[in-house]
Amino acid sequence: MKKKTGALAALTLSASLALAGCGSGGKESGNANANNGQGDGKEKVTLSLWHNYTGDDQRAKTMRAIVEQYQKDHPNVELDIQAIPPDGYRTRLKTVAAANEMPDLFVMWPGVMTKEFQAGDLIQPINELLDSKTEWKNNFLPGSFDGFTIGSDIYSAPIALSPTSILYYNKSILDANGLQVPKTWDDLLKAVEVLKSKKITPIALGNKAAWLAQSSIFSSLADRVTGTEWFLKAASNDGAKFTDPEFVKALTYLQDLQKAGAFQDGFNALDNTQMEQYFAQGKAAMMIDGGWALTNLAATASQDAMSQMGAAVLPSIPGGKGDPNTLSGVVGTGLGMGKKVSGAKKQAAYDLLYAMAGPDAQKRVLESNQLVSYKVDLDKSKVTPIFAEVYALVNSVNRTPVYDGVLSSAVADEVNNGLQDLLMGGKPETIAKKIQDAQDKSTQSDKK
Amino acid sequence: MTSTGRARGFIAIALLPALLLFLFFVIVPIFWSAYYGFFDWKGIGSAKFIGFGNYAEVIHDPVFWRSFKNNMLIVAASVFGQVPIALVLALLLLRNAWIHKFIRTSVFMPMVLSSVVVGIIWGYIYHPEIGILNFLLDRLGLASWKRQWLSDPSVSMYSLMVPIIWNYIGPYLILFLAALQNIPSEMDDAAKIDGAQGSRKLFSITLPLIWDTIKVAVVLCISGSLKAFDLIYIMTGGGPAHSTELLASYMYNNTFSIYRFGYGSAVSTTIILISLVLIAGSQYLMKRDNR
């Protein structure tokens, strides 16, 4: 029995350990096998590509079509494609990164991820490609490359723009209750009160995955209260702390909104998609969500429902230090290139990168109801009306940082959990303290 | 002597492949992981040796202890829920009439479903908007009993216990049925002659004869509960705000969501130690004199 016990215990834990060990399902990136003597005289090249365009939304379909087209046009390039659903994508990528087995080209996030990969010496800059096509490079919106730039090296070009905190509203519900789109915090609280008295959910929220309240509501709300400068200081531990009164005040605002009954019951048990459906079905008057909602709405909501939707920025906060006419947002993902890519393979990779992020691709992506960080004239007949409205909105306001785009993963995780706690009635001061503790720990371990 | 020696040699050779695989994929990683626990490592780049820093942090981490407490609730629910229910069902379903077979099959059913499916089914049952549980309570005039089953920290752990118990009764039922069928019928006859019946027979004859099986079931139960992950991950992800975090989900989140590979390894090593202690403890408590 004793032996059995030991073995059983070992078995039990093997599962937890196996998690740490496996998951590197990525194939060893094929080396450029110099297989000369093919009919076209070109060198045969194998290129591995990892992406997360697996969904049924229009953007994903467009990207897959672009890759297929590339494959047809380049018979000498053999693509080894791993399409990984978005939820698991980051984890898979991080796992191969830990094993130093990066794919040749892969969807990569700006900011923290780019920095980490660069620090791990896993990626190479694409300045050469950008400089050879200056017209393309210059057509990106200002600040597009910031998150992908380290020193003078640029590591990717974005294929998306993600404003994270758009206030979507249902025109007919607001009209029916004699309400305007809230411009100030008081307007918002009043709208909540009116809607609640009529048993209509004021704001749809799905915060099960915990990042939504942070990314969509809090990043903008806190910026309104504290100003961008304060946040960047606090994030770099430079003369501001998350225990400062302005941050606690920002937390209190969010909690007040919840206490006023702005969100439907069980918001911590719904996910982002369910929240979008809830709003699209006309069950809530408003929803605070990112630009990513547009592709989902275009794919699932009815024409009728979409014609009722409008978009605005979050209301202003009285006495707030931030510019109220802003949206928090990040430049979206681009393609990163693994360090080991070279020679003929590198040329093929550049071609594919340009095919997927070049002017044509940017236009097609925009027409798939996905915002891009690139100057394109939008043909409104090709997109949904709500998309056109958001497009106009995004181009008329400034962009402020998103919390998890700036903070390290550990601190962002603490903010996420802290906000869930806050929305369940946790004390703002305690939560602020925990966030600052995580921040201290994170900067400490960076310095060591 | 030589023949037993040869047999032993054969046994060793036959066991070798499985043993090697087991060593390589189970035993070695345990030590490996314990070793990683000594480093501050983000998964990328260089790892820094920090001695017992991670282990000290585990001990002082309130979220770890919260996960531990939640996990103990799950262990208790499994040991005192799954095992007795399975045992009672096994005693009732020993006969082979079609109705017994039918019930046995239905109890075993959840076991063949993927836990993702089970998690999603129960997620819908508890769903705050379209959940059938709240709907039924409404219809039965028990609206005041309605809860946010998965997001209210005062009930969420108990809500999660139900699917966990429901899901895993099946295998224990089979285990107990097999043990009961192994009791020789002579014993029954002897008991009958001696006039042992009902509870007297149950406690003096049946239970002692399957005691070893019950011990195995309890060990499986404890170890199974300590690695519980999938259902929780699907239904709540450990949230909101860590309120349904278990040891395994806490380890997973630290390792793969915030990329503290070193700390995650230290947590998983601690889980090993905890489960060894628990299993040894339960075996000690259930020890019976075999005189």
mmCIF file of N, CA, C and O in Angstrom, chain A residues 49 51 53 62-72 79 81 352 356:
data_model
loop_
_atom_site.group_PDB
_atom_site.id
_atom_site.type_symbol
_atom_site.label_atom_id
_atom_site.label_comp_id
_atom_site.label_asym_id
_atom_site.label_seq_id
_atom_site.Cartn_x
_atom_site.Cartn_y
_atom_site.Cartn_z
ATOM 1 N N LEU A 49 4.667 30.000 -39.698
ATOM 2 C CA LEU A 49 3.866 31.177 -39.370
ATOM 3 C C LEU A 49 2.873 30.811 -38.281
ATOM 4 O O LEU A 49 2.152 29.829 -38.392
ATOM 5 N N HIS A 51 -0.337 32.291 -36.146
ATOM 6 C CA HIS A 51 -1.266 33.411 -36.011
ATOM 7 C C HIS A 51 -2.485 32.996 -35.204
ATOM 8 O O HIS A 51 -2.687 31.818 -34.915
ATOM 9 N N TYR A 53 -5.655 34.122 -36.131
ATOM 10 C CA TYR A 53 -6.824 34.487 -36.939
ATOM 11 C C TYR A 53 -7.666 33.242 -37.201
ATOM 12 O O TYR A 53 -7.785 32.788 -38.330
ATOM 13 N N THR A 62 -10.379 37.538 -43.597
ATOM 14 C CA THR A 62 -9.557 38.330 -44.509
ATOM 15 C C THR A 62 -8.086 37.953 -44.379
ATOM 16 O O THR A 62 -7.394 37.742 -45.379
ATOM 17 N N MET A 63 -7.613 37.853 -43.142
ATOM 18 C CA MET A 63 -6.204 37.530 -42.946
ATOM 19 C C MET A 63 -5.882 36.146 -43.507
ATOM 20 O O MET A 63 -4.837 35.939 -44.122
ATOM 21 N N ARG A 64 -6.779 35.200 -43.275
ATOM 22 C CA ARG A 64 -6.527 33.856 -43.809
ATOM 23 C C ARG A 64 -6.503 33.884 -45.334
ATOM 24 O O ARG A 64 -5.680 33.223 -45.968
ATOM 25 N N ALA A 65 -7.386 34.706 -45.931
ATOM 26 C CA ALA A 65 -7.415 34.811 -47.393
ATOM 27 C C ALA A 65 -6.105 35.391 -47.909
ATOM 28 O O ALA A 65 -5.565 34.951 -48.931
ATOM 29 N N ILE A 66 -5.569 36.376 -47.171
ATOM 30 C CA ILE A 66 -4.302 36.986 -47.596
ATOM 31 C C ILE A 66 -3.175 35.952 -47.563
ATOM 32 O O ILE A 66 -2.357 35.864 -48.481
ATOM 33 N N VAL A 67 -3.153 35.145 -46.509
ATOM 34 C CA VAL A 67 -2.113 34.118 -46.406
ATOM 35 C C VAL A 67 -2.246 33.099 -47.534
ATOM 36 O O VAL A 67 -1.251 32.710 -48.160
ATOM 37 N N GLU A 68 -3.486 32.707 -47.824
ATOM 38 C CA GLU A 68 -3.695 31.745 -48.915
ATOM 39 C C GLU A 68 -3.215 32.300 -50.250
ATOM 40 O O GLU A 68 -2.591 31.604 -51.043
ATOM 41 N N GLN A 69 -3.517 33.599 -50.463
ATOM 42 C CA GLN A 69 -3.102 34.250 -51.695
ATOM 43 C C GLN A 69 -1.578 34.236 -51.807
ATOM 44 O O GLN A 69 -1.016 33.914 -52.854
ATOM 45 N N TYR A 70 -0.919 34.535 -50.696
ATOM 46 C CA TYR A 70 0.549 34.548 -50.684
ATOM 47 C C TYR A 70 1.088 33.173 -51.064
ATOM 48 O O TYR A 70 2.021 33.041 -51.858
ATOM 49 N N GLN A 71 0.442 32.158 -50.509
ATOM 50 C CA GLN A 71 0.893 30.799 -50.774
ATOM 51 C C GLN A 71 0.786 30.457 -52.266
ATOM 52 O O GLN A 71 1.675 29.831 -52.833
ATOM 53 N N LYS A 72 -0.286 30.929 -52.883
ATOM 54 C CA LYS A 72 -0.478 30.686 -54.313
ATOM 55 C C LYS A 72 0.569 31.420 -55.130
ATOM 56 O O LYS A 72 1.094 30.898 -56.114
ATOM 57 N N LEU A 79 4.620 27.037 -46.557
ATOM 58 C CA LEU A 79 4.242 27.612 -45.265
ATOM 59 C C LEU A 79 3.839 26.518 -44.292
ATOM 60 O O LEU A 79 3.076 25.628 -44.624
ATOM 61 N N ILE A 81 1.879 26.494 -41.184
ATOM 62 C CA ILE A 81 1.029 27.433 -40.439
ATOM 63 C C ILE A 81 0.439 26.794 -39.196
ATOM 64 O O ILE A 81 -0.078 25.688 -39.243
ATOM 65 N N LEU A 352 6.112 37.985 -47.004
ATOM 66 C CA LEU A 352 4.867 37.603 -46.331
ATOM 67 C C LEU A 352 4.428 38.708 -45.366
ATOM 68 O O LEU A 352 3.247 39.050 -45.278
ATOM 69 N N MET A 356 0.953 40.805 -45.485
ATOM 70 C CA MET A 356 -0.030 40.798 -44.402
ATOM 71 C C MET A 356 -0.182 42.148 -43.703
ATOM 72 O O MET A 356 -1.145 42.363 -42.973
#
